[in-house]
Short mmCIF file of C-alpha atoms in Angstrom, two decimals:
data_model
loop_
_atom_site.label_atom_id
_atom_site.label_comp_id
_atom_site.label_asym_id
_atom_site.label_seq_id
_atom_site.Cartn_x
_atom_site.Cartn_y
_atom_site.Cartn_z
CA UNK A 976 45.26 46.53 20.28
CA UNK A 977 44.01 44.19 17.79
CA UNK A 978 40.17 42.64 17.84
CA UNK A 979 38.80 40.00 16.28
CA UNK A 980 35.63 39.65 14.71
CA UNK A 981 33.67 36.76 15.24
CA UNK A 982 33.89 35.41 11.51
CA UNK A 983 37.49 35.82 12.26
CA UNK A 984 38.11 37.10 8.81
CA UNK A 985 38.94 40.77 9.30
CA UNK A 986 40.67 41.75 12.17
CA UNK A 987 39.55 45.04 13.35
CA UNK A 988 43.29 47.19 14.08
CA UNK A 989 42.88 50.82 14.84
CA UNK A 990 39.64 52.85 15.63
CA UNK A 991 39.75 56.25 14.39
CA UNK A 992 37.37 58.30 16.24
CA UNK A 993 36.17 61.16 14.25
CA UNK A 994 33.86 64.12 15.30
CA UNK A 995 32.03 64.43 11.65
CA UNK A 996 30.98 62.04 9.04
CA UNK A 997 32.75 61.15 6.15
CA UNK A 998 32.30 60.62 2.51
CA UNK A 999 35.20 59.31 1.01
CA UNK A 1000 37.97 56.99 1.63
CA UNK A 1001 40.66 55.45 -0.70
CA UNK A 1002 44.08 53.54 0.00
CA UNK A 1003 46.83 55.23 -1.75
CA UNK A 1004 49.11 52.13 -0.87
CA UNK A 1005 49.40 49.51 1.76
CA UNK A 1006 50.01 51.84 4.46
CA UNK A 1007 48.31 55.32 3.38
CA UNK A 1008 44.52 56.23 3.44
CA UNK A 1009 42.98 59.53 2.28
CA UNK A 1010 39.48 60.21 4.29
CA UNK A 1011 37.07 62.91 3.28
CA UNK A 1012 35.31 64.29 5.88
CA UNK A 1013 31.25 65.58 4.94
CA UNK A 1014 30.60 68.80 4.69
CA UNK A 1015 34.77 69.89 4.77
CA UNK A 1016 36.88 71.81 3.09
CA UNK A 1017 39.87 69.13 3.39
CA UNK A 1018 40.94 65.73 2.59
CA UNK A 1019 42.90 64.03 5.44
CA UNK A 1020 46.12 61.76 5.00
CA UNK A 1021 46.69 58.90 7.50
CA UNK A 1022 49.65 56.73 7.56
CA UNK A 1023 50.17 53.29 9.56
CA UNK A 1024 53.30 53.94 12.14
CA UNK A 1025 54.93 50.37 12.13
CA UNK A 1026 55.84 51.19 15.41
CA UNK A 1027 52.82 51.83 16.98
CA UNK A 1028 50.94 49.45 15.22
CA UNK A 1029 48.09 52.74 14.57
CA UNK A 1030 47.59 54.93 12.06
CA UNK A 1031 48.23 58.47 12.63
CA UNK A 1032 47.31 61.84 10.23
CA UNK A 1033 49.67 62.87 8.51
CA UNK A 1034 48.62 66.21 6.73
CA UNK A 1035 45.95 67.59 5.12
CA UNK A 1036 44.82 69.18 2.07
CA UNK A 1037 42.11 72.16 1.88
CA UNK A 1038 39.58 71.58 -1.03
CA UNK A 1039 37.82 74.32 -3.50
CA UNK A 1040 34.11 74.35 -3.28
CA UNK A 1041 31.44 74.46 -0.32
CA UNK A 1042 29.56 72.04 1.60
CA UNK A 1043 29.42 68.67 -0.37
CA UNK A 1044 27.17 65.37 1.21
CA UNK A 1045 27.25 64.01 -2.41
CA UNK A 1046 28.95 60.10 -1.80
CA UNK A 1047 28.21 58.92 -5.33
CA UNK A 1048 31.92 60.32 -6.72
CA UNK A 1049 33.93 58.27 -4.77
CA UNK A 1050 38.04 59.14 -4.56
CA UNK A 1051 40.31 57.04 -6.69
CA UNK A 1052 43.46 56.00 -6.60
CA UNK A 1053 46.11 55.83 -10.04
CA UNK A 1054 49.19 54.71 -7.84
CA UNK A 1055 50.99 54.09 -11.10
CA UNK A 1056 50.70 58.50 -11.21
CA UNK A 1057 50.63 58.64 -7.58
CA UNK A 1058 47.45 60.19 -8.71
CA UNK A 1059 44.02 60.90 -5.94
CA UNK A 1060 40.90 62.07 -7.53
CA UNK A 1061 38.12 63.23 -5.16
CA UNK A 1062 35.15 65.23 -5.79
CA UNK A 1063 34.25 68.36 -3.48
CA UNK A 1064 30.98 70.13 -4.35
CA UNK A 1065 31.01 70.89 -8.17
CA UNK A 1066 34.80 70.59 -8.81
CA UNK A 1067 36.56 67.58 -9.13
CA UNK A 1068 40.19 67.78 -7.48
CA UNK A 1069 43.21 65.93 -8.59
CA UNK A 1070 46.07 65.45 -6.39
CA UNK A 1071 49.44 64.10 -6.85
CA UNK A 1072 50.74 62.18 -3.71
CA UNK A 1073 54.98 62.92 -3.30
CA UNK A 1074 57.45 60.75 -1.91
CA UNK A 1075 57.00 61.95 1.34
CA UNK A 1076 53.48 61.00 1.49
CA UNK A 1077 52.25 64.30 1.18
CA UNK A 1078 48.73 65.68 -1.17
CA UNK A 1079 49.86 68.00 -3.46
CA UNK A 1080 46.93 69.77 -6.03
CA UNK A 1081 47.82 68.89 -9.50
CA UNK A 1082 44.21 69.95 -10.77
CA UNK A 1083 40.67 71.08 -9.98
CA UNK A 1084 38.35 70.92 -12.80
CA UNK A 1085 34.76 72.84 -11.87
CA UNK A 1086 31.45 71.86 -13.34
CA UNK A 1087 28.82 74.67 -12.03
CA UNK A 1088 26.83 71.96 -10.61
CA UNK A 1089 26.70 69.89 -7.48
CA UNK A 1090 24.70 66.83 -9.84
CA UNK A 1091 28.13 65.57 -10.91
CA UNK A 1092 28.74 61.75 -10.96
CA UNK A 1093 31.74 59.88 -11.99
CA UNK A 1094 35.27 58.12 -11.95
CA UNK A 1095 38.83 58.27 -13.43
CA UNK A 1096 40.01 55.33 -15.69
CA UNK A 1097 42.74 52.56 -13.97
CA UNK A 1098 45.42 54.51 -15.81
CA UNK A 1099 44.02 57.90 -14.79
CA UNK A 1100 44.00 58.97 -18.34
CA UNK A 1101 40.09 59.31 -18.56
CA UNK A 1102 37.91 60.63 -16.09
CA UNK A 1103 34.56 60.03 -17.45
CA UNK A 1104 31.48 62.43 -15.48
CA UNK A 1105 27.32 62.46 -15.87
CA UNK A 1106 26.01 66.14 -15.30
CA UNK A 1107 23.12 65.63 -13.35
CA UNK A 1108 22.02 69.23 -14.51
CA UNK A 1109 22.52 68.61 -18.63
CA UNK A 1110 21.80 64.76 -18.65
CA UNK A 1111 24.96 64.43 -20.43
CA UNK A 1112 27.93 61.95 -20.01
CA UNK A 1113 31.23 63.41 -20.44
CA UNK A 1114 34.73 61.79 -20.69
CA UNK A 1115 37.74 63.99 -20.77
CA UNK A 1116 41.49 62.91 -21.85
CA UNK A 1117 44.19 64.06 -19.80
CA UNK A 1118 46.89 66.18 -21.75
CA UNK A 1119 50.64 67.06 -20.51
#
């Protein structure tokens, strides 16, 4: 069922109906979405079924760290690396998306603080953090 706005600009296609809030969301392509819920251990895959016209989850991943209502790290998405980076409590989690459309962890980097802000570069080899607990920025290089 599709519904159109009144500015008739974005047409509204699916309703998800969750039972929590969430933090985070990030394409990973033209028909995948990763959605953090708050205060969850897990970031959720959907995928659009062409069939359907809906998007339906697809799997999950479980997170390290504990309750997180932090939204100023939002995910990002490197799809030249298939790469997802999303920030749960004081780690920051990397995650490589396979061909089957499934999170894998690549990488969890933790900080000892919650007070961590920050992105990834657009080809995901920087991911540059401020520490709200040492007032310092930091950018890190990635390294195979």
């Amino acid at each position: 069922m599709e519904l159109q706005s009144q500015d008739k600009k974005w047409i509204v296609m699916k309703k998800i109906w969750t039972s929590f809030q969430g933090n985070r969301l990030c394409f990973l392509n033209d028909k995948v979405f990763a959605f953090q819920p708050d205060n969850k251990k897990i970031t959720q895959i959907y995928e659009i079924n062409n069939t359907k016209k809906q998007y339906d989850k697809k799997n999950e991943i479980v997170l390290q760290g504990n309750d997180d209502g932090s939204m100023l790290f939002p995910q990002k998405f490197i799809k030249e690396q298939s790469l997802l980076v999303n920030k749960y409590y004081t780690f920051a989690n990397l995650m490589r998306l396979d061909e089957d459309g499934k999170l894998l962890s690549k990488l969890t980097i933790e900080f000892n603080t919650y007070g961590i802000f920050g992105t990834i570069s657009p080809d995901g080899e920087y991911l540059i953090t401020w520490n709200y607990k040492t007032k310092e920025i930091e950018v890190r290089k990635y390294n195979d």
